[in-house]
XYZ file of C-alpha atoms in Angstrom:
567
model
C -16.507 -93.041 -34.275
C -14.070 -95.969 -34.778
C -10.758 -96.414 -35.783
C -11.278 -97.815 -39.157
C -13.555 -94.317 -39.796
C -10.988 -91.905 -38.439
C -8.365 -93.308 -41.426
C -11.058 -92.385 -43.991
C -9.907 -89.162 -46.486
C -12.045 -86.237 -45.570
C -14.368 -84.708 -48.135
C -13.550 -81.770 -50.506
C -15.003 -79.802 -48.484
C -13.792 -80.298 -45.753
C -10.298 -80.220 -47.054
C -7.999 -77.538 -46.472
C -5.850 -76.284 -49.733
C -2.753 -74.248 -49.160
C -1.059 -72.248 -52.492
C 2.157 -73.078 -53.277
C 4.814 -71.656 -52.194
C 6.881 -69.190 -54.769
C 9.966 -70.191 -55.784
C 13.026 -68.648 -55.389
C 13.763 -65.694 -57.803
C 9.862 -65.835 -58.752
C 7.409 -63.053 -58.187
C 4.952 -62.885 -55.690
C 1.470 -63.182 -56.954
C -0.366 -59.886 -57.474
C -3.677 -60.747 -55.267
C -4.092 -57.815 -52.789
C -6.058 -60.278 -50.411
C -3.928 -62.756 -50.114
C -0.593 -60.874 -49.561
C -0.454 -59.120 -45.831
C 0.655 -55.946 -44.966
C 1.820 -54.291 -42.138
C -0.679 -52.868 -40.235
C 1.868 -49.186 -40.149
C 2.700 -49.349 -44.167
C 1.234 -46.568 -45.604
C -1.284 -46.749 -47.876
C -1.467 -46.598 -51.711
C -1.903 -43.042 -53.028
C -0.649 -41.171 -50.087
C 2.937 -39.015 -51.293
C 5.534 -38.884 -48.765
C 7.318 -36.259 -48.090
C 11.171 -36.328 -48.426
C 12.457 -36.536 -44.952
C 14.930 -33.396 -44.045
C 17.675 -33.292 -41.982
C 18.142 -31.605 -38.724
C 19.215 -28.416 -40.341
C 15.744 -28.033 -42.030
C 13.614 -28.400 -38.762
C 11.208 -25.308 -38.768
C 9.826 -24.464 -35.103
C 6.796 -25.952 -33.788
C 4.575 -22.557 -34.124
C 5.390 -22.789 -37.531
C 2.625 -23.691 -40.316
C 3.029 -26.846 -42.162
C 3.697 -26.530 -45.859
C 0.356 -26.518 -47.796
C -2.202 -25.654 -45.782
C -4.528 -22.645 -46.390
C -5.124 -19.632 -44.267
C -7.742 -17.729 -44.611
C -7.431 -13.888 -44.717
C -8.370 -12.157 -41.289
C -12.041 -11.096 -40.872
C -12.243 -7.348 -41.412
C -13.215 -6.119 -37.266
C -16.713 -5.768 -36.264
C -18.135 -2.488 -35.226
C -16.855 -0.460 -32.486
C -19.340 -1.196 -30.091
C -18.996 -5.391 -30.255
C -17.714 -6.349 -26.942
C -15.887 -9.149 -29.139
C -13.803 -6.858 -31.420
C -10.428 -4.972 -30.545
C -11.414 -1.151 -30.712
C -9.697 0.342 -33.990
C -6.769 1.800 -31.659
C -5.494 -1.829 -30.459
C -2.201 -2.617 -31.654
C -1.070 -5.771 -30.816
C 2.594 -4.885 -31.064
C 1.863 -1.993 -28.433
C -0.365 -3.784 -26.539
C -1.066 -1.998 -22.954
C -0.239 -4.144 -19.996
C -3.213 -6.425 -18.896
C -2.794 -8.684 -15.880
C 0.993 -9.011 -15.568
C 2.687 -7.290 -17.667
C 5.720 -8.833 -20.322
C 8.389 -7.435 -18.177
C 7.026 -9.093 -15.388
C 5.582 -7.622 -11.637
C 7.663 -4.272 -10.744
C 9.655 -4.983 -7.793
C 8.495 -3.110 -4.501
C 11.682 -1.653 -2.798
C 11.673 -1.244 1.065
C 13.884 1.482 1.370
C 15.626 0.908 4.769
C 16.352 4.431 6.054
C 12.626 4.957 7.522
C 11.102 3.066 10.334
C 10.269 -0.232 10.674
C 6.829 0.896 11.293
C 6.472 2.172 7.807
C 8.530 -0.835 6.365
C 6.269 -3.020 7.801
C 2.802 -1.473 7.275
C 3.823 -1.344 3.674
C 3.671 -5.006 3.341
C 1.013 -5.821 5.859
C -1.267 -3.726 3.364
C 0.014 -5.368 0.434
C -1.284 -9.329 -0.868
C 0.721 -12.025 0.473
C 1.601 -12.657 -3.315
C 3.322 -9.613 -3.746
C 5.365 -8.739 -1.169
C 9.038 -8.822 -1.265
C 11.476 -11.997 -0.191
C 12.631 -11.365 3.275
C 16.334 -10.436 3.681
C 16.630 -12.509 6.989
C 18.481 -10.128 9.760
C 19.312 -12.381 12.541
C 21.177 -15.464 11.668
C 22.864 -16.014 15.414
C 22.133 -19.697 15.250
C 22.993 -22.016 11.989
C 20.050 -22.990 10.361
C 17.920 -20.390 12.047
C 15.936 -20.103 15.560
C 12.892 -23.307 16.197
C 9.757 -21.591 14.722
C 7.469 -22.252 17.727
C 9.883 -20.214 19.588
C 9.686 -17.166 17.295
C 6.204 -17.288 16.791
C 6.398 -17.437 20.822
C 8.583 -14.252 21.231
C 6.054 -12.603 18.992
C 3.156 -13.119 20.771
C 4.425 -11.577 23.925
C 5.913 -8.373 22.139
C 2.488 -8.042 20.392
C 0.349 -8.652 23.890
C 2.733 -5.564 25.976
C 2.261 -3.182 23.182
C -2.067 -4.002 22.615
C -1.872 -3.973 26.485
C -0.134 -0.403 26.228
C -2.765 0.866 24.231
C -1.131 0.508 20.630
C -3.241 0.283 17.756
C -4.053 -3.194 16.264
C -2.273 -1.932 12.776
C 0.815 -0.816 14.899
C 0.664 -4.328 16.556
C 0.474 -6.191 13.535
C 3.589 -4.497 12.464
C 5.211 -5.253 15.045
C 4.998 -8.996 15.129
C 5.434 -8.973 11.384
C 8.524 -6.955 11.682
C 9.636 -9.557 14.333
C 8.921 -12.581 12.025
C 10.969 -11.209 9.332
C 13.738 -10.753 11.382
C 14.131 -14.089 11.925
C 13.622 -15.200 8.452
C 9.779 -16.234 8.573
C 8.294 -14.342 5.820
C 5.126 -16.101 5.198
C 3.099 -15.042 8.540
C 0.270 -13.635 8.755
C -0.451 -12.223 12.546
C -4.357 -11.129 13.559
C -4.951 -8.572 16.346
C -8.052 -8.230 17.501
C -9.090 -6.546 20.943
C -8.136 -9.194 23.876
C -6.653 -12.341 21.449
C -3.506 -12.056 19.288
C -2.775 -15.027 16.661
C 0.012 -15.749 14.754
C -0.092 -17.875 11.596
C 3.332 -19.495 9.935
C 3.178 -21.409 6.735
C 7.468 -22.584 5.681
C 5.723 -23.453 2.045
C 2.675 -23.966 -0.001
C 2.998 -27.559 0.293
C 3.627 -27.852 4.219
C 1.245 -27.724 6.926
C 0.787 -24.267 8.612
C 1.487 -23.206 12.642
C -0.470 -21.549 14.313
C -0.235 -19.971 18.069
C -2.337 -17.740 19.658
C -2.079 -15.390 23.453
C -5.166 -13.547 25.119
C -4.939 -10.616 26.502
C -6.466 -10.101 30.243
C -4.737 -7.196 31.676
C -4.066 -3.897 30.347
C -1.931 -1.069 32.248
C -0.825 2.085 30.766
C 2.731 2.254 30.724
C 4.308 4.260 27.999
C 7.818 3.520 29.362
C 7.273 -0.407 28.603
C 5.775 0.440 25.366
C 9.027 2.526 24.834
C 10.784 -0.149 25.690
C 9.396 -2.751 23.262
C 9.490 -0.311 20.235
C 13.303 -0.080 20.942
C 13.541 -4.253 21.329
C 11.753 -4.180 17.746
C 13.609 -1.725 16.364
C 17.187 -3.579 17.671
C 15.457 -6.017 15.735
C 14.793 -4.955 12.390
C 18.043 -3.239 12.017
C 20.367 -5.006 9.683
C 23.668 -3.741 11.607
C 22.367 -4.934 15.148
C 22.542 -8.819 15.595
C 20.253 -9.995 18.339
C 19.458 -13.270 19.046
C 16.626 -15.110 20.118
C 17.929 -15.770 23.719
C 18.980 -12.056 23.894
C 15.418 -11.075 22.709
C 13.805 -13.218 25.462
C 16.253 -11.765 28.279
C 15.529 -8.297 27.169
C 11.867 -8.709 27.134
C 11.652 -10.376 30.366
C 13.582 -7.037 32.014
C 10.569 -4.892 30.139
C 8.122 -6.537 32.191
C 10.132 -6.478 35.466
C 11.090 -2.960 35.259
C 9.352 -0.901 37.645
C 6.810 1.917 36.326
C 8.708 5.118 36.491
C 6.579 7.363 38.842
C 5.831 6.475 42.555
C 2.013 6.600 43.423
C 2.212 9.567 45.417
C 3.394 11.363 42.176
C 0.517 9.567 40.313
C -1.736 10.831 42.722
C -0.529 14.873 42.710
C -0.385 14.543 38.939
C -4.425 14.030 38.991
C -4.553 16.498 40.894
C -2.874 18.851 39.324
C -4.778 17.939 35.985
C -7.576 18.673 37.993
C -6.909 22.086 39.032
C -4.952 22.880 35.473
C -8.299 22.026 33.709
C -10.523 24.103 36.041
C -8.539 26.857 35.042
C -8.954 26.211 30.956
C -13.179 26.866 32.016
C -12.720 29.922 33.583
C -11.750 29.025 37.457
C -9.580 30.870 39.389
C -7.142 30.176 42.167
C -9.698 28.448 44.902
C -11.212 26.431 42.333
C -8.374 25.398 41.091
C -7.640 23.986 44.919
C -10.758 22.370 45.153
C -11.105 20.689 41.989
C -7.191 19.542 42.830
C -8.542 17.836 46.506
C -11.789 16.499 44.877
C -9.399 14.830 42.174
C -6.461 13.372 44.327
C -9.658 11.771 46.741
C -11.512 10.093 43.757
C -7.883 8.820 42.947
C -7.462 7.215 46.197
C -10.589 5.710 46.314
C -10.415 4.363 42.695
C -7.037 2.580 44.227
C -8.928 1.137 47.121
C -11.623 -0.243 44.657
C -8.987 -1.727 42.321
C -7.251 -3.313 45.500
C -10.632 -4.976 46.575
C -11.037 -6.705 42.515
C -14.244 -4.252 41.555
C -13.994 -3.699 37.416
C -13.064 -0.565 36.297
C -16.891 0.700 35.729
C -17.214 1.092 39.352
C -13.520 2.630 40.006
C -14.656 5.411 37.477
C -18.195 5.798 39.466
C -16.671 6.204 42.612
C -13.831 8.489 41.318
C -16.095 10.766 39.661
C -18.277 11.468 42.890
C -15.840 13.563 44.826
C -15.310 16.300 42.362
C -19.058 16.361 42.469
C -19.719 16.423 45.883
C -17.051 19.290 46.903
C -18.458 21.413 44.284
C -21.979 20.763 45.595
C -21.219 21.560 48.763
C -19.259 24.803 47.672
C -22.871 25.947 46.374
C -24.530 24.737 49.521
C -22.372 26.648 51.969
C -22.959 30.021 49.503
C -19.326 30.112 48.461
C -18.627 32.708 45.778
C -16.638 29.799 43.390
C -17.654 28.297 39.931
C -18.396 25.162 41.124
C -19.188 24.100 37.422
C -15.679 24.183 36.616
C -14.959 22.606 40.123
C -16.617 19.286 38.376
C -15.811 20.036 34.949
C -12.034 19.659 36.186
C -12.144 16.523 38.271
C -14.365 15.019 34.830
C -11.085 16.305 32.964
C -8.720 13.919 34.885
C -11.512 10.944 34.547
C -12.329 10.786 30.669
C -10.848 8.034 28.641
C -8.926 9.873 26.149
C -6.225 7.385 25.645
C -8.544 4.230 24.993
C -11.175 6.798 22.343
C -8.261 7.822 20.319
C -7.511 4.077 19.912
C -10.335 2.853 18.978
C -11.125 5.721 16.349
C -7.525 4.699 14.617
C -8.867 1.213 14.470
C -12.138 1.691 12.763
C -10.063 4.089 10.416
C -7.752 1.418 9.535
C -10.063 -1.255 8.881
C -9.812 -2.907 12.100
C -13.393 -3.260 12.841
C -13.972 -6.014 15.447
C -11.118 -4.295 17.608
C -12.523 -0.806 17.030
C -16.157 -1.761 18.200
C -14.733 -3.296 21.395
C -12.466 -0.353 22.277
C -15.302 1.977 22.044
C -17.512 -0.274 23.745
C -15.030 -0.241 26.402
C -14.776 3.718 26.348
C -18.818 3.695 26.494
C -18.457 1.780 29.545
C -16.586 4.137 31.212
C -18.638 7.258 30.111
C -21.483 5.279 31.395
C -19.668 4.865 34.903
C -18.592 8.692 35.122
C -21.849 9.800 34.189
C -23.627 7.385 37.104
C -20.791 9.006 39.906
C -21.391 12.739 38.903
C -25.395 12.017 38.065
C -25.934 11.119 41.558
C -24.138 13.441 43.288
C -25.814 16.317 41.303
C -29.200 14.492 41.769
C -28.829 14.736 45.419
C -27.378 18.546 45.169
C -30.323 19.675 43.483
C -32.972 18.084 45.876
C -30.765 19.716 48.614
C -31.650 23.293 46.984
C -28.186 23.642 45.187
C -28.335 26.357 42.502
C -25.575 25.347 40.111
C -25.283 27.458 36.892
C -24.202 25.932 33.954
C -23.167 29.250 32.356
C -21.181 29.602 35.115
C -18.559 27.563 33.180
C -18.194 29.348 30.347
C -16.409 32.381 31.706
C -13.565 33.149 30.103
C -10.153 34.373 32.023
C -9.435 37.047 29.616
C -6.021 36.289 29.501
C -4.609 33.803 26.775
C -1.205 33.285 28.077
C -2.670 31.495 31.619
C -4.702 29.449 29.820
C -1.862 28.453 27.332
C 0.587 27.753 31.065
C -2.484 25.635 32.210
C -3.089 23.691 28.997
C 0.940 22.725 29.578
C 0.063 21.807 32.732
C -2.887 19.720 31.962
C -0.687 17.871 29.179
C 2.304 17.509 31.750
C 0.244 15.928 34.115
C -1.121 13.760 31.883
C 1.958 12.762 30.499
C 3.187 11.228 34.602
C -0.355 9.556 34.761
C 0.717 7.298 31.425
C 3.923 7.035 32.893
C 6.310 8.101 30.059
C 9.423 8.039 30.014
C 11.081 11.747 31.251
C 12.926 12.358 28.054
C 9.366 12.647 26.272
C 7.568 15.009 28.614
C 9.142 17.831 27.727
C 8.041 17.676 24.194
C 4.349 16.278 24.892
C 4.258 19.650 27.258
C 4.878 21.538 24.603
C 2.322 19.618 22.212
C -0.388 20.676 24.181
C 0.288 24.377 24.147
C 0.562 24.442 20.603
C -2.623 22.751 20.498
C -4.254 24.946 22.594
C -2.945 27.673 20.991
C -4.474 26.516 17.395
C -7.712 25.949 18.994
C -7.908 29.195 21.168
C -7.073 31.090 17.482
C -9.800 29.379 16.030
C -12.234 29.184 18.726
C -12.375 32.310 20.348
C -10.945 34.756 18.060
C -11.990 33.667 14.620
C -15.190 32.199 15.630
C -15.394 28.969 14.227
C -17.336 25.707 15.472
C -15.736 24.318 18.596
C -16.112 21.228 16.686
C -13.720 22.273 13.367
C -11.386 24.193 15.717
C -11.199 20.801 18.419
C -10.141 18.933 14.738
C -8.042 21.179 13.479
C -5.927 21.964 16.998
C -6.175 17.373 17.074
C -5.066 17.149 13.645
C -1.935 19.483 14.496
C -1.155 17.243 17.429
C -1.127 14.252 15.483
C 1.170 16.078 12.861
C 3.617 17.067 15.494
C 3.166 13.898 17.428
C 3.960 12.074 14.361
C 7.088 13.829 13.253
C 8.439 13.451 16.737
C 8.126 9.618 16.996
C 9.906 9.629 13.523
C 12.989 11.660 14.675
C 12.766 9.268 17.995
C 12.039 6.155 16.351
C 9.656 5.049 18.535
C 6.187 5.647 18.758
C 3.708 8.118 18.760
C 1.811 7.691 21.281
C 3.768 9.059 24.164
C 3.705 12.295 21.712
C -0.093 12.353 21.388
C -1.975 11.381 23.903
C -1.124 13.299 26.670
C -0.911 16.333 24.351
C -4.723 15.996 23.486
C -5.640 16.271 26.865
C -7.087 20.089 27.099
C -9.302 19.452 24.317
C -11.399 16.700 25.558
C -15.191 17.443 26.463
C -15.075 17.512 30.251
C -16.720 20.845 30.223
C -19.858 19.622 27.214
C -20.955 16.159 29.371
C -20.869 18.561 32.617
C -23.344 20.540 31.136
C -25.314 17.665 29.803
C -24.991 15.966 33.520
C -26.331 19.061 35.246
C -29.123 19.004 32.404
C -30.483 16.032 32.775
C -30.248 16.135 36.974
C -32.417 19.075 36.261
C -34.994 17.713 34.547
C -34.259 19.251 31.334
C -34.049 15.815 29.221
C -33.838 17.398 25.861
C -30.991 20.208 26.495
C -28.971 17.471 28.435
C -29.040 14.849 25.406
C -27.941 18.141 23.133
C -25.220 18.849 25.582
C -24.155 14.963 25.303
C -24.102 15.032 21.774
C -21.887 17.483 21.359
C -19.347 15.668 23.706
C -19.396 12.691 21.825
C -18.655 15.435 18.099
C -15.854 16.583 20.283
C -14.519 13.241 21.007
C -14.727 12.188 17.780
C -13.386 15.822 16.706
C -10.565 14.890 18.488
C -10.078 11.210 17.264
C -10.137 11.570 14.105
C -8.297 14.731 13.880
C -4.988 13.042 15.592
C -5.435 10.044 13.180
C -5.432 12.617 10.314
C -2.689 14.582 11.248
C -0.724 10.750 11.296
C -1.943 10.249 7.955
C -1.129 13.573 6.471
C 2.454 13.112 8.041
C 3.174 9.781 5.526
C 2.112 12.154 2.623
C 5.154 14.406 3.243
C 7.401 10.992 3.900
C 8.666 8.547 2.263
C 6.637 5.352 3.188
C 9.116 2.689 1.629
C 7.134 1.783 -1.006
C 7.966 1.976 -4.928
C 4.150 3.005 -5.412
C 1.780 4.642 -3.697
C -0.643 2.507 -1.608
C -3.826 1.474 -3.348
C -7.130 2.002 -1.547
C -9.430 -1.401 -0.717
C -11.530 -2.015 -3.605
C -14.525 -1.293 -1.114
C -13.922 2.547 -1.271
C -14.443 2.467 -5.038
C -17.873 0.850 -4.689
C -16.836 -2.853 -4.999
């Protein structure tokens, strides 16, 4: 295009006409189209509502002026699962998930044991359990966590190596965690690894430690010992720091067991003899099974010096009960040499370790209860290879041993009840307790040998029910004692059950079954393992039945696991 075209007009159509622009004091033309409008201006038609002022402002639940509501729908029938039942009030309404006072608080109250204090919460969720009231503040901004959950581990490892329950142990490291401010732990016991779990927040990373357990000893003065580092602990008045707690500990485990092993060694023994007695023995018997016991002792401590696992220190301390009172029937001496053996099995039987395990599978602690009682079957299995042999042998020999030889009675209840102390004495030096505590297990076990003679032999119940019963009392008495002691109840308990284990029912099963008489010995056996459990579960009960009567520290009672109601 040239220059000459480019200064031609344009055409009309392609002309662009603009309207004139209004005057001033003249009105704005009335074409909708062609004036604009803000794109916020509110339409033609719509009414506006007079704007209030601040005093008028209605709440935001409120309904706006105007609108409609439509009259509540009369209720369906009763049985709609989407209808209120005709008693619902919603003014009254019954509390559903949390109620509109909020979660009751759960007081602690702090005048019963830690034990109780502590197994209160471990049973309770995480979410509710109380905000810890932090008892040892000796250094400002509290002790290094790592440290604490350190100090924890070891208390926990002496007391599961003692023989404590896993629910007692948990306790115990919880109780120790809260004493130092560190409230959201969560320790796990389970039979040789303890494990310790720390969390400061729900938004920080968790830590974790764990210790394994590889040797166990009983020592009931060291567990003493602990209980009494736990309970310095958890008291509020008592201010012990972490350094203190560390020094103390490290004297538990350097402290020296309280009994020599000569005194070990005379105490089987004399367990020996005292049980020989309980079966109808008399005074030689009671000698012999005392020399067959104190020789199976020695040799179990010349197995144990040479490494060999405890199965084969129970074989080889079972044999020499069994081989003096084989011989006693060889040579034609007029003895019971059933209760000869049935005594030394007295002194060999895992009591201690069965009672455990029972309380573990009762409290929920599965994993650790199938172990322990694994372990105990173990050592059953090793006492019955040490007697079987020996009575194997003594029968191919031409021994004539009677089982119903056993089951004389002495005729007179107050020997039995002096031997039945003795038994529970003895027992009491071979866990090493502490001397302030044998007096009372001593008497433990005559009052449970008392209950069970009443029930036994004159009101002729089940040896079963009466071997419960007489347990149940010791766990009663046991209980109460660790209570008034604060400390715990094992050194009460365990040596106290001591006359009423089966020694005499796996004798008879032994002899049985060396005898050819399969069926009768497997009866026998069976009846050992009721009386074991008898006994088991009777001590746990009588623990149980003790909390009934005692304040636990809890503002309600404890709710059972939703899987005893079927869930």
């Amino acid at each position: 295009m040239t220059d000459a075209e480019d200064r031609k007009p344009q055409s009309d159509e392609a002309r662009t006409t603009f309207p004139p622009m209004p005057r001033a004091g003249s009105a704005a033309p009335a074409d909708p189209e062609s004036s604009a409008t803000s794109e916020f201006a509110l339409p033609q038609g719509l009414a506006v509502a007079r704007a209030g002022t601040e005093s008028e402002a209605t709440s935001e639940f409120a309904l706006p002026q105007g609108l409609d509501v439509p009259p509540a729908q009369p209720a369906g029938p009763e049985g709609s699962a989407f209808s209120p039942p005709s008693t619902y009030s919603a003014r009254n309404a019954p509390p559903a998930f949390t109620p509109p006072a909020g979660t009751p608080v759960v007081s602690l109250t702090k005048d019963v044991p830690w034990q109780d204090r502590m197994r209160t919460m471990l049973r309770m969720p995480v979410a509710e359990r109380p905000a810890p009231e932090p008892v040892q503040r000796a250094e400002e901004g509290g002790p290094a966590v790592p440290r604490v959950l350190d100090l924890t581990l070891r208390i926990g490892e002496l007391l599961l190596a003692g023989g404590e329950g896993a629910e007692d142990v948990e306790a115990a490291m919880f109780a120790v965690c809260r004493s130092y401010g560190l409230d959201r732990c969560e320790p796990n016991v389970t039979f040789t690894l303890l494990s310790i779990s720390y969390q400061p927040s729900l938004v920080d990373d968790p830590v974790t430690a764990s210790r394994t357990v590889r040797r166990r000893g009983t020592d009931y003065t060291r567990l003493a010992a602990v209980f009494r580092l736990v309970d310095d602990l958890s008291d509020p008045e008592t201010q012990v720091s972490l350094e203190e707690a560390y020094r103390r500990l490290a004297e538990i485990r350097r402290n020296r067991h309280p009994y020599p092993g000569w005194a070990l060694t005379t105490a089987s023994g004399l367990l020996a003899g005292a049980a020989s007695v309980l079966v109808g023995g008399d005074v030689v018997v009671f000698v012999a099974a005392a020399l067959g016991a104190m020789l199976g002792d020695r040799l179990a401590w010349l197995c144990a010096g040479r490494g060999l696992p405890e199965f084969y220190q129970f074989t080889v301390a079972a044999t020499p009960p069994a081989a003096i009172g084989v011989a006693l029937t060889l040579a034609h001496v007029d003895v019971k040499a059933s209760a000869v053996i049935t005594g030394g099995l007295f002194a060999l039987l895992p009591g201690r370790a069965l009672v455990a395990g029972v309380q573990d599978g009762l409290t929920g602690f599965y994993i650790t209860a199938s172990a322990r009682l694994l372990e105990v079957l173990y050592f059953f299995v090793g006492i019955v290879v040490g007697v079987l042999v020996v009575l194997y042998f003594g029968v191919q020999f031409g021994a004539k041993l009677n089982p119903d030889a056993a089951l004389g009675e002495s005729g007179q209840p107050m020997v039995q009840i002096g031997a039945s102390m003795l038994l529970s004495l003895t027992f009491a030096v071979l866990l090493q307790q502490e001397r302030s505590t044998v007096l009372w297990v001593t008497l433990n076990g005559g009052v449970a040998w008392a209950v069970y003679g009443a029930m036994h032999d004159a009101g002729g119940i089940s040896p079963v029910a009466s071997t419960a019963v007489a347990a149940g009392v010791v766990g009663l008495f046991g209980q109460l004692l660790s209570r008034y002691r604060f400390a715990s109840a094992l050194p009460y308990t365990t040596a106290a059950i001591g006359p009423l284990l089966p020694g005499s029912a796996t004798y008879f099963g032994l002899l049985a079954i060396a005898q050819n008489e399969v069926d009768a010995g497997l009866v026998s056996l069976t009846k050992a393992v009721a009386l074991a459990m008898a006994v088991a579960i009777g001590v746990n009960l009588g623990s149980e039945i003790s909390r009934l009567f005692l304040r636990i520290g809890s503002a309600e009672k404890r709710r059972a696991a939703k899987r005893t109601r079927g869930f």
